[in-house]
Amino acid sequence: MLPVGLDLGNGAVKLVMRGLELSIPNVTAVGSPRSDLGERQEPLNALDVEVVSSAFTDGARRVFVGKLAADQGPQATYMQPNEKKTSSEQAILMYLTALASAVVKQRERAGERISSATTIDEELFVVSGVSLVEALERGVRLDFEQRLSGEHTVRFMSPSPWGGITVRLRITSKVVSEGHMAFLALCQQSPEKSKELSSSLVAVAEIGELSTELPVFERGNINASLSDGLQYGIGTTLTSLLEDIREQTKARNAFPGGRMELAKFLEDKKREVVLFGRRHDITEIIERHLSAAASHVYREIIEVWNKIPTIEHFYVLGGGAALLHPFLKEFAQQDGFNLEYAPTLYRSRWLNADGMFLTAVRLAADTVTAV
């Protein structure tokens, strides 16, 4: 039974298993046989899959996933604000596709030659997460676990290099609170850090695509009565920023890959874009939108700190932390607050998946021992 940590991020699904990390944009589009897609060398950029699962009451699903879905333009479907993962069909499709992709990837890395007619059977112990709000709803986590557990089949279609490969998954699922997993991963950086954080009152602002988690930990355990969450994430900012860029440049199809493509552009520290043969400097628009987003999150952080002044450490994590870092750092320095971050901004995006993998390793071992 292979342990897997799978962060069902609203922007991208991130998966960690031994020897492998995998990230797939959380985008789907209705799939169909297409002769115009051409050959694609990277399988993760050509995810056309058929998914058969008891989680769907009315049969199989044929979908494009990830970059291939984003390339479909208006037909692409992204997770929406206020959409709950526990009741989202897209979340389940992403979950199963990511797992099947990881199984094939891992075998390829081990040197196994997989023909197009191969059927792979794999048993997995998967830890994934939901928002703090959903995690605290009575019965929601258990119901989601039951939908994710059991047997599921993912078949890769053309034009993927994996076309014809079928993966049969037997899953034992555990669903946890996302913010708790990021905190767990922080504690594992070193024995000293673990001791320090486990004996302190610690708050976390985990800025995601569509929401921001604000859990508070007391002696290593989450304090639900002090914790909170916002239905506000970096995706809202990316959407409005994209609209302004298109309006200013008069290019309706600027960044055709949507907020996923724009996020990559921003992460690469780019500030100029070439459209219609002209170079456009969009620094002012970017700075204005990111600064406003950082200000919104910063106010919430300070509100939590004012309410609980005994908080000793306040960490800012997640994909949003990486994009908003320079603005948050400036605001905190002006006010004399000490916000803390992951060892690297890149790793900040992976802390949930890291913590979920650590938990999966432990729980999978306990399951084997119990048997």
PDB file of N, CA and C in Angstrom, residues 237-238 240-242 244 282-296 324 327:
ATOM      1  N   THR A 237      -8.130  37.925  -7.148  1.00  0.00           N
ATOM      2  CA  THR A 237      -7.247  38.984  -7.632  1.00  0.00           C
ATOM      3  C   THR A 237      -6.775  38.707  -9.056  1.00  0.00           C
ATOM      4  N   LEU A 238      -6.416  37.458  -9.338  1.00  0.00           N
ATOM      5  CA  LEU A 238      -5.939  37.112 -10.675  1.00  0.00           C
ATOM      6  C   LEU A 238      -7.020  37.338 -11.721  1.00  0.00           C
ATOM      7  N   SER A 240      -9.597  39.540 -11.621  1.00  0.00           N
ATOM      8  CA  SER A 240      -9.790  40.977 -11.872  1.00  0.00           C
ATOM      9  C   SER A 240      -8.575  41.592 -12.566  1.00  0.00           C
ATOM     10  N   LEU A 241      -7.377  41.114 -12.221  1.00  0.00           N
ATOM     11  CA  LEU A 241      -6.166  41.592 -12.879  1.00  0.00           C
ATOM     12  C   LEU A 241      -6.180  41.239 -14.363  1.00  0.00           C
ATOM     13  N   LEU A 242      -6.591  40.020 -14.660  1.00  0.00           N
ATOM     14  CA  LEU A 242      -6.656  39.578 -16.051  1.00  0.00           C
ATOM     15  C   LEU A 242      -7.631  40.438 -16.856  1.00  0.00           C
ATOM     16  N   ASP A 244      -8.452  43.557 -16.274  1.00  0.00           N
ATOM     17  CA  ASP A 244      -7.875  44.893 -16.472  1.00  0.00           C
ATOM     18  C   ASP A 244      -6.778  44.884 -17.537  1.00  0.00           C
ATOM     19  N   ILE A 282       2.960  46.362 -18.020  1.00  0.00           N
ATOM     20  CA  ILE A 282       1.756  46.274 -17.190  1.00  0.00           C
ATOM     21  C   ILE A 282       2.114  46.287 -15.703  1.00  0.00           C
ATOM     22  N   THR A 283       3.278  46.885 -15.400  1.00  0.00           N
ATOM     23  CA  THR A 283       3.742  46.938 -14.007  1.00  0.00           C
ATOM     24  C   THR A 283       2.730  47.618 -13.092  1.00  0.00           C
ATOM     25  N   GLU A 284       2.206  48.770 -13.523  1.00  0.00           N
ATOM     26  CA  GLU A 284       1.312  49.543 -12.657  1.00  0.00           C
ATOM     27  C   GLU A 284       0.047  48.748 -12.313  1.00  0.00           C
ATOM     28  N   ILE A 285      -0.519  48.065 -13.293  1.00  0.00           N
ATOM     29  CA  ILE A 285      -1.738  47.280 -13.046  1.00  0.00           C
ATOM     30  C   ILE A 285      -1.433  46.139 -12.077  1.00  0.00           C
ATOM     31  N   ILE A 286      -0.327  45.450 -12.308  1.00  0.00           N
ATOM     32  CA  ILE A 286       0.043  44.322 -11.453  1.00  0.00           C
ATOM     33  C   ILE A 286       0.255  44.787 -10.015  1.00  0.00           C
ATOM     34  N   GLU A 287       1.057  45.862  -9.837  1.00  0.00           N
ATOM     35  CA  GLU A 287       1.358  46.351  -8.494  1.00  0.00           C
ATOM     36  C   GLU A 287       0.080  46.781  -7.771  1.00  0.00           C
ATOM     37  N   ARG A 288      -0.822  47.423  -8.495  1.00  0.00           N
ATOM     38  CA  ARG A 288      -2.052  47.907  -7.870  1.00  0.00           C
ATOM     39  C   ARG A 288      -2.918  46.744  -7.373  1.00  0.00           C
ATOM     40  N   HIS A 289      -3.080  45.722  -8.196  1.00  0.00           N
ATOM     41  CA  HIS A 289      -3.930  44.598  -7.812  1.00  0.00           C
ATOM     42  C   HIS A 289      -3.303  43.757  -6.699  1.00  0.00           C
ATOM     43  N   LEU A 290      -2.016  43.472  -6.810  1.00  0.00           N
ATOM     44  CA  LEU A 290      -1.363  42.647  -5.796  1.00  0.00           C
ATOM     45  C   LEU A 290      -1.266  43.375  -4.458  1.00  0.00           C
ATOM     46  N   SER A 291      -1.021  44.683  -4.513  1.00  0.00           N
ATOM     47  CA  SER A 291      -0.960  45.458  -3.283  1.00  0.00           C
ATOM     48  C   SER A 291      -2.316  45.484  -2.579  1.00  0.00           C
ATOM     49  N   ALA A 292      -3.394  45.623  -3.351  1.00  0.00           N
ATOM     50  CA  ALA A 292      -4.734  45.630  -2.764  1.00  0.00           C
ATOM     51  C   ALA A 292      -5.061  44.279  -2.141  1.00  0.00           C
ATOM     52  N   ALA A 293      -4.672  43.201  -2.821  1.00  0.00           N
ATOM     53  CA  ALA A 293      -4.926  41.856  -2.283  1.00  0.00           C
ATOM     54  C   ALA A 293      -4.143  41.638  -0.994  1.00  0.00           C
ATOM     55  N   ALA A 294      -2.877  42.055  -0.991  1.00  0.00           N
ATOM     56  CA  ALA A 294      -2.052  41.907   0.203  1.00  0.00           C
ATOM     57  C   ALA A 294      -2.608  42.723   1.355  1.00  0.00           C
ATOM     58  N   SER A 295      -3.100  43.900   1.060  1.00  0.00           N
ATOM     59  CA  SER A 295      -3.685  44.752   2.102  1.00  0.00           C
ATOM     60  C   SER A 295      -4.905  44.095   2.724  1.00  0.00           C
ATOM     61  N   HIS A 296      -5.734  43.456   1.885  1.00  0.00           N
ATOM     62  CA  HIS A 296      -6.932  42.770   2.380  1.00  0.00           C
ATOM     63  C   HIS A 296      -6.547  41.642   3.346  1.00  0.00           C
ATOM     64  N   LEU A 324       2.237  37.471  -2.931  1.00  0.00           N
ATOM     65  CA  LEU A 324       2.008  38.696  -2.158  1.00  0.00           C
ATOM     66  C   LEU A 324       3.139  39.024  -1.188  1.00  0.00           C
ATOM     67  N   PHE A 327       4.711  42.633  -0.664  1.00  0.00           N
ATOM     68  CA  PHE A 327       3.759  43.619  -0.144  1.00  0.00           C
ATOM     69  C   PHE A 327       3.448  43.348   1.327  1.00  0.00           C
TER      70      PHE A 327
END
